[in-house]
Short mmCIF file of C-alpha atoms and ligand atoms in Angstrom, two decimals:
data_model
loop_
_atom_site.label_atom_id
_atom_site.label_comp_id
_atom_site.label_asym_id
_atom_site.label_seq_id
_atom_site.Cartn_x
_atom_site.Cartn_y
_atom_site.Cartn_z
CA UNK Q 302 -61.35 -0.37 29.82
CA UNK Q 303 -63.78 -2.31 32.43
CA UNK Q 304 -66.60 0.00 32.75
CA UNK Q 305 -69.19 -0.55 35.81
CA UNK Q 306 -72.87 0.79 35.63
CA UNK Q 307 -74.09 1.38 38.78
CA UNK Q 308 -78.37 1.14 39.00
CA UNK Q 309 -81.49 -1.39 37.36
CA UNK Q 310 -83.36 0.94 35.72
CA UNK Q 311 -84.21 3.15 32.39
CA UNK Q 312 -81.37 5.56 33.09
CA UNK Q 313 -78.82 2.98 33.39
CA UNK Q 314 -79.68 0.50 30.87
CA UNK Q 315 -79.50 4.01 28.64
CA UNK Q 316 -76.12 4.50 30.46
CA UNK Q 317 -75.00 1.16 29.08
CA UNK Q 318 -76.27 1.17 25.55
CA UNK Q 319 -74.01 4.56 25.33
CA UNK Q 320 -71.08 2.98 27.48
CA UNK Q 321 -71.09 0.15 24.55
CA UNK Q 322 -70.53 2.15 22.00
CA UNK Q 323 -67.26 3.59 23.16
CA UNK Q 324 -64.09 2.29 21.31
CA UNK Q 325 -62.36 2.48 24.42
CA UNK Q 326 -64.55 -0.53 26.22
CA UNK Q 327 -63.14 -3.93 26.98
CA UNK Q 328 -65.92 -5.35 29.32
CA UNK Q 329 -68.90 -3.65 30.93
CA UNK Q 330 -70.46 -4.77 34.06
CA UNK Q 331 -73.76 -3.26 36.13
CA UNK Q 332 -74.47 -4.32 38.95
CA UNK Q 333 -77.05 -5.20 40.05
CA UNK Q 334 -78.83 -4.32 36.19
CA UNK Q 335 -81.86 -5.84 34.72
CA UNK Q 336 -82.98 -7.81 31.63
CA UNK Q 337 -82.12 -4.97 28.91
CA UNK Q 338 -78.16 -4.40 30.54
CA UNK Q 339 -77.97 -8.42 31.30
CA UNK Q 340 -77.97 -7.82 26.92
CA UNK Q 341 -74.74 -5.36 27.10
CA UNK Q 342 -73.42 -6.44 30.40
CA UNK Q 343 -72.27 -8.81 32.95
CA UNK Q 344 -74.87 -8.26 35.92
CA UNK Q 345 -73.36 -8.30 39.43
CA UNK Q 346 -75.82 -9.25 41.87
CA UNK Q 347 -75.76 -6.01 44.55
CA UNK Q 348 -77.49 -5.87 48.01
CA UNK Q 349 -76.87 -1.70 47.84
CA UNK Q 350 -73.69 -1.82 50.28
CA UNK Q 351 -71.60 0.77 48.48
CA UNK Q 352 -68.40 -0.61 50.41
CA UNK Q 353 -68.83 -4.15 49.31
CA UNK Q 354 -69.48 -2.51 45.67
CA UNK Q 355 -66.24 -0.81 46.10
CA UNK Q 356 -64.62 -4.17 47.31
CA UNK Q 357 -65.70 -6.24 44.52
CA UNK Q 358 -64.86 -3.10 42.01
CA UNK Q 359 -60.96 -3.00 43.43
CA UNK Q 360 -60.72 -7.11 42.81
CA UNK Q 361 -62.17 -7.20 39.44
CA UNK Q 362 -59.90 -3.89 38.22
CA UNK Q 363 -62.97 -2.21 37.46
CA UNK Q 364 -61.38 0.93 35.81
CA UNK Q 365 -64.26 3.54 35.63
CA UNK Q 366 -67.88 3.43 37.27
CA UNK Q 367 -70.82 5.38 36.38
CA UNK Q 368 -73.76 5.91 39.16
CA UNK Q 369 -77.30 5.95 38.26
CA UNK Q 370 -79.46 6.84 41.39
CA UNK Q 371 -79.29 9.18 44.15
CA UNK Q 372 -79.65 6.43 46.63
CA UNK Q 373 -75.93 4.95 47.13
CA UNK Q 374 -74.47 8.62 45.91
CA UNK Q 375 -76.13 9.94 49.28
CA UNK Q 376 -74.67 6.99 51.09
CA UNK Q 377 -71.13 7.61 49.92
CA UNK Q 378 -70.69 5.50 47.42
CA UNK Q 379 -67.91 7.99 45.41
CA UNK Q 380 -66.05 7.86 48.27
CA UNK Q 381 -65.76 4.76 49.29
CA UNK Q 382 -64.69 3.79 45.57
CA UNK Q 383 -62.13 6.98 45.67
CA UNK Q 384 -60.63 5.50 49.02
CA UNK Q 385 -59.77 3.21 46.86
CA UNK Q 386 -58.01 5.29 44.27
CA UNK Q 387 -61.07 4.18 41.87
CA UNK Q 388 -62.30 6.60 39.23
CA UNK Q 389 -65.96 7.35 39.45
CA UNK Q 390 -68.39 9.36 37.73
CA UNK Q 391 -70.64 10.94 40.65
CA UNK Q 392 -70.16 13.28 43.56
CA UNK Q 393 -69.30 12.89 46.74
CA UNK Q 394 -71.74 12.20 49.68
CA UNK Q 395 -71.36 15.83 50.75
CA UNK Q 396 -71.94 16.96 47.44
CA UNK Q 397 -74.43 15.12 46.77
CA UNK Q 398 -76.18 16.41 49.92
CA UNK Q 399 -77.68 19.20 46.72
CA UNK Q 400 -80.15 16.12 46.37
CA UNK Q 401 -80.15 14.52 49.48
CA UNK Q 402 -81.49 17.26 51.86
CA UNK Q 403 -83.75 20.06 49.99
CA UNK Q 404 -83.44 21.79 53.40
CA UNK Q 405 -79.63 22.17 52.56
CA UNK Q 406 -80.12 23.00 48.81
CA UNK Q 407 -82.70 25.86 49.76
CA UNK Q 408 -79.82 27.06 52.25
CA UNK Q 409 -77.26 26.87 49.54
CA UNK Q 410 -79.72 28.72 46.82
CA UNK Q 411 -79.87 31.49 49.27
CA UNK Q 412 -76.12 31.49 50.03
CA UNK Q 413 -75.06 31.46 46.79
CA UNK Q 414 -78.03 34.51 45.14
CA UNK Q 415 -79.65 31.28 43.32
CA UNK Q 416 -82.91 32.11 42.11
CA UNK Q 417 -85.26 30.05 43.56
CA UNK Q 418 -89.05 29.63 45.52
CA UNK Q 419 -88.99 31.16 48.86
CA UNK Q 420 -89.68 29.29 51.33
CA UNK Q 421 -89.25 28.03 55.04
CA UNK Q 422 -88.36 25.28 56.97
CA UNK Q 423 -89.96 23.61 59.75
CA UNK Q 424 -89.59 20.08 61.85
CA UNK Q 425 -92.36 21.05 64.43
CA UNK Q 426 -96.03 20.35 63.62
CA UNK Q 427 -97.82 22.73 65.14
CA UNK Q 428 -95.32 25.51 64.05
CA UNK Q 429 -95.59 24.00 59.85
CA UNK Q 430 -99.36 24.29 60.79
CA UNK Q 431 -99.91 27.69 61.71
CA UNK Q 432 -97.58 28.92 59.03
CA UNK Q 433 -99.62 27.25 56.59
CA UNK Q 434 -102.80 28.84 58.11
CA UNK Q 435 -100.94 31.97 57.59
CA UNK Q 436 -100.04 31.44 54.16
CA UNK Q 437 -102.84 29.94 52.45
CA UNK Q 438 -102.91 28.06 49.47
CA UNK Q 439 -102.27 26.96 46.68
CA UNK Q 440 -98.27 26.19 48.39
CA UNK Q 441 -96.23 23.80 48.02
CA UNK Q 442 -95.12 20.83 50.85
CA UNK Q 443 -92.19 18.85 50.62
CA UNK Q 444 -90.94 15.97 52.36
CA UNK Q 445 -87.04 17.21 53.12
CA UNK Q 446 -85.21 13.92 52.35
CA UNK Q 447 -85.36 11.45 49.45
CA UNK Q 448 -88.95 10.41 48.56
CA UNK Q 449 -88.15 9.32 44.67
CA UNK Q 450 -89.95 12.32 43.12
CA UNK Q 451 -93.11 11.59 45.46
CA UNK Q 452 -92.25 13.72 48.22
CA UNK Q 453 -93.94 16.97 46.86
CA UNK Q 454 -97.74 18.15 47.07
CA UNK Q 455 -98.68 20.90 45.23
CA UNK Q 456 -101.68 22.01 47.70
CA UNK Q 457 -104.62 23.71 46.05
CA UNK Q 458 -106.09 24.17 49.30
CA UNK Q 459 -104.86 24.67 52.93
CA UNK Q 460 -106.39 21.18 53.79
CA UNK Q 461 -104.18 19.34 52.06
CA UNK Q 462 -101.77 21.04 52.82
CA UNK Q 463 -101.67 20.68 56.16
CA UNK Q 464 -102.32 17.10 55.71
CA UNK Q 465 -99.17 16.73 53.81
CA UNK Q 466 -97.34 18.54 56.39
CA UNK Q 467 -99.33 16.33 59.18
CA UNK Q 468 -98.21 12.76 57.31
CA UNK Q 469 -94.32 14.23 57.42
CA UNK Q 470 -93.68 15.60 60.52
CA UNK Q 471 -96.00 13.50 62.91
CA UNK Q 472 -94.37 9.92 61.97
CA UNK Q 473 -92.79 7.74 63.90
CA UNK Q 474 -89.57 9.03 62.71
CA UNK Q 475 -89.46 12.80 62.70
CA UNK Q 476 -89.10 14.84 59.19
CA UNK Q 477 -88.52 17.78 58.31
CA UNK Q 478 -90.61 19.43 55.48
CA UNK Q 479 -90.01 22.68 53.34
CA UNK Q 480 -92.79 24.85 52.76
CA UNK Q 481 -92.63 26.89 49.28
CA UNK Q 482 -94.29 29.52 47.44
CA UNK Q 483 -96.04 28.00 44.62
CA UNK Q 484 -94.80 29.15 41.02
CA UNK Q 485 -96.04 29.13 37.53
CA UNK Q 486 -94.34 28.41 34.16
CA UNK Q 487 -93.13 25.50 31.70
CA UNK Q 488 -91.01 23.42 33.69
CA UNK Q 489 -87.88 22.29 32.13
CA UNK Q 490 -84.86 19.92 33.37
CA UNK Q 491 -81.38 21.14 32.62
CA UNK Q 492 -78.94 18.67 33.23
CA UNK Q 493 -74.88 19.88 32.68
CA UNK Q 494 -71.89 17.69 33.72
CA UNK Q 495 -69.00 19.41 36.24
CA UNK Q 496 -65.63 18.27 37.25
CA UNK Q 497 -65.89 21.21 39.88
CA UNK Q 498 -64.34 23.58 37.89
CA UNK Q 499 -65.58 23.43 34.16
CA UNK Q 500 -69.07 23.06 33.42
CA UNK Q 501 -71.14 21.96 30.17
CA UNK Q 502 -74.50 21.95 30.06
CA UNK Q 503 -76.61 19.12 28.10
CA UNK Q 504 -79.38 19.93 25.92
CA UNK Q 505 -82.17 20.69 27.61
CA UNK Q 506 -85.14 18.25 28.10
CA UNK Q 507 -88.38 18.29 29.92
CA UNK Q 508 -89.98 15.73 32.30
CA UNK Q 509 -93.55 15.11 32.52
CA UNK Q 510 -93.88 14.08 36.31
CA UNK Q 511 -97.93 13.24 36.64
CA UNK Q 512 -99.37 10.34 35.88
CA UNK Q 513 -102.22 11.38 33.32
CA UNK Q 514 -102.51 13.00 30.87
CA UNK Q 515 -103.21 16.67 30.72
CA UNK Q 516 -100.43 16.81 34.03
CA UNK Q 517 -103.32 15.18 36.22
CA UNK Q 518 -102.78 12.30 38.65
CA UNK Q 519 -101.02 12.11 41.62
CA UNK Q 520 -96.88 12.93 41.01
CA UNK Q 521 -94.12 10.01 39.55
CA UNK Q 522 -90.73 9.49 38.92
CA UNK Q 523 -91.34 10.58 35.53
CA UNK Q 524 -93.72 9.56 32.62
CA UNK Q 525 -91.70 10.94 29.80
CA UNK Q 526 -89.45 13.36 28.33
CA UNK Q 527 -88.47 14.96 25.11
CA UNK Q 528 -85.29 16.79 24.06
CA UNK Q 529 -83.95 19.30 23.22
CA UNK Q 530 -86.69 21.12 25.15
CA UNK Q 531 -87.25 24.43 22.88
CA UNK Q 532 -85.84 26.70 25.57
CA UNK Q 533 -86.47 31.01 24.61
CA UNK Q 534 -82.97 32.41 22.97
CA UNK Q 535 -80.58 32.82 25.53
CA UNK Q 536 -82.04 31.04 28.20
CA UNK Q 537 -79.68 28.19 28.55
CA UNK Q 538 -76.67 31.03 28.89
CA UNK Q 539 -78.85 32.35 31.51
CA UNK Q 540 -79.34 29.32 33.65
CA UNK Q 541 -75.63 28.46 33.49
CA UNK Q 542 -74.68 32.00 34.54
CA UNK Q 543 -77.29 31.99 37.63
CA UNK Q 544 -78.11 28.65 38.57
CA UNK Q 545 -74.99 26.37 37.54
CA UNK Q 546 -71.97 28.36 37.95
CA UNK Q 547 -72.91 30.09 41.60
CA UNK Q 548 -73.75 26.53 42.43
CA UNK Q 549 -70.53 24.49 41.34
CA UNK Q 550 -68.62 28.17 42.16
CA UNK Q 551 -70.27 28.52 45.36
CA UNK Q 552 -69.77 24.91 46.89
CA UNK Q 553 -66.42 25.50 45.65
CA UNK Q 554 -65.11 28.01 47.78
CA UNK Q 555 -66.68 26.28 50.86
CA UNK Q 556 -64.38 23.21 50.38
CA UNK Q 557 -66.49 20.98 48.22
CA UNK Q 558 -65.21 20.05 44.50
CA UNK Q 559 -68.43 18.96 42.17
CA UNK Q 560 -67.76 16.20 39.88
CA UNK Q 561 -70.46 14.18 38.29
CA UNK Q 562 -74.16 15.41 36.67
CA UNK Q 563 -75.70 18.35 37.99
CA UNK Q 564 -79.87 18.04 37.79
CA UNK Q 565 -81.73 21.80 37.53
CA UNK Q 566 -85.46 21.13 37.79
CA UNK Q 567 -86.46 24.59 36.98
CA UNK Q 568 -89.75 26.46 36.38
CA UNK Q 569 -89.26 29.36 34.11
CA UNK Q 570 -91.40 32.20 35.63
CA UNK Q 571 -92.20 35.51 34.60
CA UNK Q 572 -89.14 36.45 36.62
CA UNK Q 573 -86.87 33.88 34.92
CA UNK Q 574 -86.14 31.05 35.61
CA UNK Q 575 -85.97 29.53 39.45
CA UNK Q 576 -85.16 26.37 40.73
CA UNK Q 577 -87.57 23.71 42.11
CA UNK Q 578 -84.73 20.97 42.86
CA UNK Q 579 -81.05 19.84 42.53
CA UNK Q 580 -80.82 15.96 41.77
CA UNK Q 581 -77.34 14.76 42.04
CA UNK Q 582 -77.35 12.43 38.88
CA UNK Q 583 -78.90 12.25 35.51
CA UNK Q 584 -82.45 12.69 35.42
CA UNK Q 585 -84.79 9.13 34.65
CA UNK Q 586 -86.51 9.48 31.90
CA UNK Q 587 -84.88 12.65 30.71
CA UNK Q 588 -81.47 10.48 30.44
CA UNK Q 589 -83.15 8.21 28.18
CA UNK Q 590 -84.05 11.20 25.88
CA UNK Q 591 -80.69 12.96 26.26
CA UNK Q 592 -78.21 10.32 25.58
CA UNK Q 593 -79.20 9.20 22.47
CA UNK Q 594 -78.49 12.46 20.61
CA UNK Q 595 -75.13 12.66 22.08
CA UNK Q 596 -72.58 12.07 20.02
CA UNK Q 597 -69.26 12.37 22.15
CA UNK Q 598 -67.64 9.13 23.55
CA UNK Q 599 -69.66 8.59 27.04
CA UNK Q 600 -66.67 7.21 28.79
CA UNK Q 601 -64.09 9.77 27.29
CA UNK Q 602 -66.40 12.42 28.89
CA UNK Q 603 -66.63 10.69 32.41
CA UNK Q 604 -63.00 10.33 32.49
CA UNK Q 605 -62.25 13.82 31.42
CA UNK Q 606 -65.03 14.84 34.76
CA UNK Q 607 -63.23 12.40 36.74
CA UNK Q 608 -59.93 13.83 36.22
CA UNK Q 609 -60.66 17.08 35.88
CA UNK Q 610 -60.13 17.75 32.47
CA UNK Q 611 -63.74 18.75 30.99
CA UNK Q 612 -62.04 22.01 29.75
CA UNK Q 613 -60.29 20.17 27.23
CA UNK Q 614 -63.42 18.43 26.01
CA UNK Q 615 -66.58 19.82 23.82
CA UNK Q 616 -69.77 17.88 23.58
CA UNK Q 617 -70.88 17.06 20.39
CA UNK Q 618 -75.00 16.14 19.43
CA UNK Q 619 -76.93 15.52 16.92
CA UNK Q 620 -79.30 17.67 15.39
CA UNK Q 621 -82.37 15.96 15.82
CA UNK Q 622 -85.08 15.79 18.40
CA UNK Q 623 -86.01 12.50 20.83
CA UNK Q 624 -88.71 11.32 22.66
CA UNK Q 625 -89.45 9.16 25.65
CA UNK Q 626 -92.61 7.58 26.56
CA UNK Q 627 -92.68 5.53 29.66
CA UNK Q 628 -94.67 2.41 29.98
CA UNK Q 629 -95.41 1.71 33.54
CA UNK Q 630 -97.40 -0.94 35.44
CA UNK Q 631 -101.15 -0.63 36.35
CA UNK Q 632 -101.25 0.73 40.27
CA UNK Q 633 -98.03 2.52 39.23
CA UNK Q 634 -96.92 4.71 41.93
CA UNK Q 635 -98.90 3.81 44.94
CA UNK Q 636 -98.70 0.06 44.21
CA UNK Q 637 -97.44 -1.35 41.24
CA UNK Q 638 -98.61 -5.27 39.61
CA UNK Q 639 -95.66 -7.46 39.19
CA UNK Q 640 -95.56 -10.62 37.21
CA UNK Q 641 -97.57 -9.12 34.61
CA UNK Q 642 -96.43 -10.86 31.33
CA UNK Q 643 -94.68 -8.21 28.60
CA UNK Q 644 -93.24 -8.81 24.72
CA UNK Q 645 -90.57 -6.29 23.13
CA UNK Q 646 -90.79 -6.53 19.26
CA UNK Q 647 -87.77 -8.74 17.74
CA UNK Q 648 -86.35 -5.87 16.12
CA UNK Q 649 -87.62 -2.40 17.39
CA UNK Q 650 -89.02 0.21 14.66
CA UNK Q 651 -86.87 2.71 12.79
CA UNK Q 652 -85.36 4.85 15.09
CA UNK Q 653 -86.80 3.25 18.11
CA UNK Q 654 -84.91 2.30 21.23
CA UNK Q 655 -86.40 0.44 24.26
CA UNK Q 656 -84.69 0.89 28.04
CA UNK Q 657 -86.34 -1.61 30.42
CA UNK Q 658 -86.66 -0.42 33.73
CA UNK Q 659 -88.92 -2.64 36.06
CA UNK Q 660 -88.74 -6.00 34.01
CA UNK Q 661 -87.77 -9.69 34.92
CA UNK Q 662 -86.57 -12.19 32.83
CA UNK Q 663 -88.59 -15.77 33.50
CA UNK Q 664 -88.62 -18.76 30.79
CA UNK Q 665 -92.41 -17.69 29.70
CA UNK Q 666 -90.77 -14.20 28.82
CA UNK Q 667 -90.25 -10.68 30.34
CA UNK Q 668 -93.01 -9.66 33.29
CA UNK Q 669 -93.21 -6.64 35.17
CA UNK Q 670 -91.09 -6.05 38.51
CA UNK Q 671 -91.40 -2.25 39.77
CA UNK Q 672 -93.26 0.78 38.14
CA UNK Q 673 -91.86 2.33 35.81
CA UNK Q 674 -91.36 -0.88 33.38
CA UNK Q 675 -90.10 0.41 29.75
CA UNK Q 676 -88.84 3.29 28.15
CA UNK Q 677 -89.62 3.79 24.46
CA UNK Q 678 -87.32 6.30 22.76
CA UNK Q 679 -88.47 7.95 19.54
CA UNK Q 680 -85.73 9.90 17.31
CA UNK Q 681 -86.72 12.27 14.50
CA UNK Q 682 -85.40 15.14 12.69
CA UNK Q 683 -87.84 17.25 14.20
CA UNK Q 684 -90.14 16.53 17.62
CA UNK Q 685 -92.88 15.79 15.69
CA UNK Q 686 -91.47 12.59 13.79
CA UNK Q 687 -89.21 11.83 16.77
CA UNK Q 688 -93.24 12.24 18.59
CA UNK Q 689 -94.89 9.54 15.71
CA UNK Q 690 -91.73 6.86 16.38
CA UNK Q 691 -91.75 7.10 20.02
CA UNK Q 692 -95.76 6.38 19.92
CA UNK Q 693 -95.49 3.68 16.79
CA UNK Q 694 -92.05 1.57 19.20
CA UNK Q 695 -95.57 1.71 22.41
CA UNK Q 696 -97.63 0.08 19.78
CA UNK Q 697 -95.59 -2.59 18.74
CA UNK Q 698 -94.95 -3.64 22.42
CA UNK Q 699 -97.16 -6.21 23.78
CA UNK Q 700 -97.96 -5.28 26.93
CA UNK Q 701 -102.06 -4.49 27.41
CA UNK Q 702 -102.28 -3.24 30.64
CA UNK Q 703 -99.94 -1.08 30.49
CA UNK Q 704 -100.19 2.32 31.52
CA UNK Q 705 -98.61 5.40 29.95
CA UNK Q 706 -99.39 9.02 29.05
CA UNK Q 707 -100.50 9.51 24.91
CA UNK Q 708 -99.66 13.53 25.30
CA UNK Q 709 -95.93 13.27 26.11
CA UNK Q 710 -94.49 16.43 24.14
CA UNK Q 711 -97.65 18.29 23.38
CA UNK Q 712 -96.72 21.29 25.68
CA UNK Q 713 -93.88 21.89 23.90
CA UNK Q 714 -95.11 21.25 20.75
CA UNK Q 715 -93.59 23.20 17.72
CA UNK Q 716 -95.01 21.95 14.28
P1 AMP M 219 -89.39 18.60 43.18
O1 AMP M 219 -89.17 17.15 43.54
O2 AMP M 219 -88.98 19.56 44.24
O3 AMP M 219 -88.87 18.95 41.82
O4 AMP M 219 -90.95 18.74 43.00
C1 AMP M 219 -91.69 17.86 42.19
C2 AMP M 219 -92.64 18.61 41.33
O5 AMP M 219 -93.53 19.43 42.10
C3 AMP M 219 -91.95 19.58 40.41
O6 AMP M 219 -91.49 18.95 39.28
C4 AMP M 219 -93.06 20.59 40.12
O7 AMP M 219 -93.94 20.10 39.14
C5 AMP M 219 -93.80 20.64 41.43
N1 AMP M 219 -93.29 21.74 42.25
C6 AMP M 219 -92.22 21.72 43.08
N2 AMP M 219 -92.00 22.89 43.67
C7 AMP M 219 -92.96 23.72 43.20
C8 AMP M 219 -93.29 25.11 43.43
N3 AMP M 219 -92.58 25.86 44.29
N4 AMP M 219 -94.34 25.61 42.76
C9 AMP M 219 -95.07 24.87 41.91
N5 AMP M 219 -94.83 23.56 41.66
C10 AMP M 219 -93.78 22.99 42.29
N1 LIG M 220 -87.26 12.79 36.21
C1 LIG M 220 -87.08 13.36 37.47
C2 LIG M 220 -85.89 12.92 38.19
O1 LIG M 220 -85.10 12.14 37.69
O2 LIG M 220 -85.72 13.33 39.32
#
């Protein structure tokens, strides 16, 4: 089967190292990739048009496509390859609207008796304002659209929040921001896959989204995960009974079928567990943690989403624990160095996997190209070992100025 990997970074090279494996792959392609899937695939070079994509993808006889990021899911990409009668794994632009619009997914949380922050939405400045006077801090700001994980400020004080709100909604091009009660808890990710009908959760990881250590530093795209997350007994049951199936139930009875990855970003309060976002995809780094302790075929269970048959498949994983560390350039997130010279070990550490992100390949060698550069994977039998590799595959990477967090885990640590 010809197998397309849509995306360049950590998630998808991890997408195509699993892709590989399958028994039932002739020749993968990603388009447009990067140095570590130009290894496992044929890179197509991709200006983000998801109907050329599709165009291309219908000539070569591309028979099954798996989409990374939210950005060409929100622009339609699923159905401009489904126009074509191509199978895809990801939802629709509508459904994918969970990720595109938080103003929509806080209107579908309330629809559908999701637990959740409550909130309120505003486009007018001087109306966000006065509610925030109102409110006080600390409260939560978010940009309404896509913003890559960076759209969110946690205020501590009214000043900044009204700042945040101020940089939003007084642009040249008018936002809209959600305003949200600030909550309190572990945060966890809880990723399941849906063909609309059927729905099986993956094992739960968590995300460590600042910067520094210690969860200071302004917010990322994600500086490291670890999985299984130790979630309390019964908690998993619990999310899919009142987060996942109202959702995929919910959206189903108002005309839209969910096939693809569902992303909970959840907080689990004192009054369970609520939801801080839908993402429309897997979840970068968590996918990098996730995949590799999942045993079943990758492309048997996109095709059995795609065609609506996830009832007749269980997923399978192994028992151990993994760990993600992300190595990122220096000025990572506000302004990132590229060209910044980088050397992977000639054969990675026991149980060590690396998934470039931001890399280019030059004659000298690998140097940097966006933020979040590498992803070092650690497995173990238990968090702690799977903890020790991910650290020991960071030190055998040449890359000095790199930037990366040394207390990936520790929350959840369980000697
Ligand atoms: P989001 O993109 O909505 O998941 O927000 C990014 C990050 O901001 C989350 O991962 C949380 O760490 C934090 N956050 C979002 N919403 C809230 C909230 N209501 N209360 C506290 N922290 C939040
Ligand atoms: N790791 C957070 C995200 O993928 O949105």
């Amino acid at each position: 089967m010809k197998v397309l990997v849509v995306g360049s970074g950590g998630r998808e090279h991890a997408l195509c190292w699993k892709a590989a494996q399958s028994p039932l792959l002739t020749q993968l392609y990603a388009a447009p990739g990067n140095p570590g899937m130009a290894e496992l695939a044929e890179c197509i070079p991709w200006d983000g048009d998801v109907h050329r994509l599709a165009e291309w993808a219908d000539q070569e006889g591309i028979e099954l496509t798996l989409v990374g990021p939210e950005a060409p899911l929100v622009e339609g990409i699923a159905d401009a390859f489904m126009a074509r009668g191509l199978r895809i794994f990801g939802p629709t632009q509508q459904a994918a609207m969970i990720e595109g619009s938080k103003a929509f997914a806080k209107d579908l949380m309330a629809r559908f008796g999701i637990p959740t922050a409550r909130y309120k939405t505003f486009s007018d400045v001087l109306d966000a304002l006065s509610y925030l006077e109102a409110a006080g801090a600390p409260i939560v700001v978010k940009d309404s659209g896509l913003a890559a994980g960076k759209g969110v400020t946690v205020a501590t004080s009214l000043q900044q929040a009204k700042q945040a709100a101020m940089n939003i909604l007084s642009g040249a091009e008018r936002g809209e921001i959600v305003v949200e009660e600030f909550l309190q808890g572990p945060e966890v990710t809880v990723l399941a896959v849906t063909d609309g009908v059927t729905i099986r959760p993956l094992l739960p990881s968590q995300d460590h989204k600042r910067l520094l250590d210690g969860d200071a530093g302004p917010m990322t795209g994600g500086m490291g995960a670890i999985c299984p997350y130790p979630l309390p007994p019964g908690m998993l049951e619990e999310v899919e009974a009142r987060v996942l199936r109202p959702l995929v139930q919910g959206l189903r009875a108002e005309g839209i079928v969910y096939k693809g990855v569902i992303y909970a970003g959840l907080m689990l309060t004192e009054e369970g567990p609520k939801v801080l976002e839908f993402n429309a995809r897997f979840g970068d780094p968590e996918c990098q943690a996730i995949l590799p302790l999942l045993r079943t075929d990758l492309i048997e269970l996109a095709l059995a989403v795609v065609e609506g048959r996830l009832h007749e498949l269980s997923l399978e994983w192994q028992p151990r624990a993994s760990v993600c560390v992300v190595m990122a350039a220096p000025g990572y997130p506000q302004d990132p160095h590229k060209g910044l010279p980088l050397r992977l070990p000639s054969r990675p550490p026991q149980d060590v996997l690396y998934f470039q992100a931001g890399t280019r390949r030059t004659p000298q060698g690998l140097v940097t190209q966006g933020g979040r550069v590498l992803n070092v994977v650690g497995l173990g039998d238990t968090l702690a070992q799977a903890l020790e590799r991910a650290y020991t595959g960071v030190a055998a990477v040449e890359f000095p100025q790199a930037l990366y967090r040394r207390d990936i885990g520790q929350k959840a640590y369980r000697p």
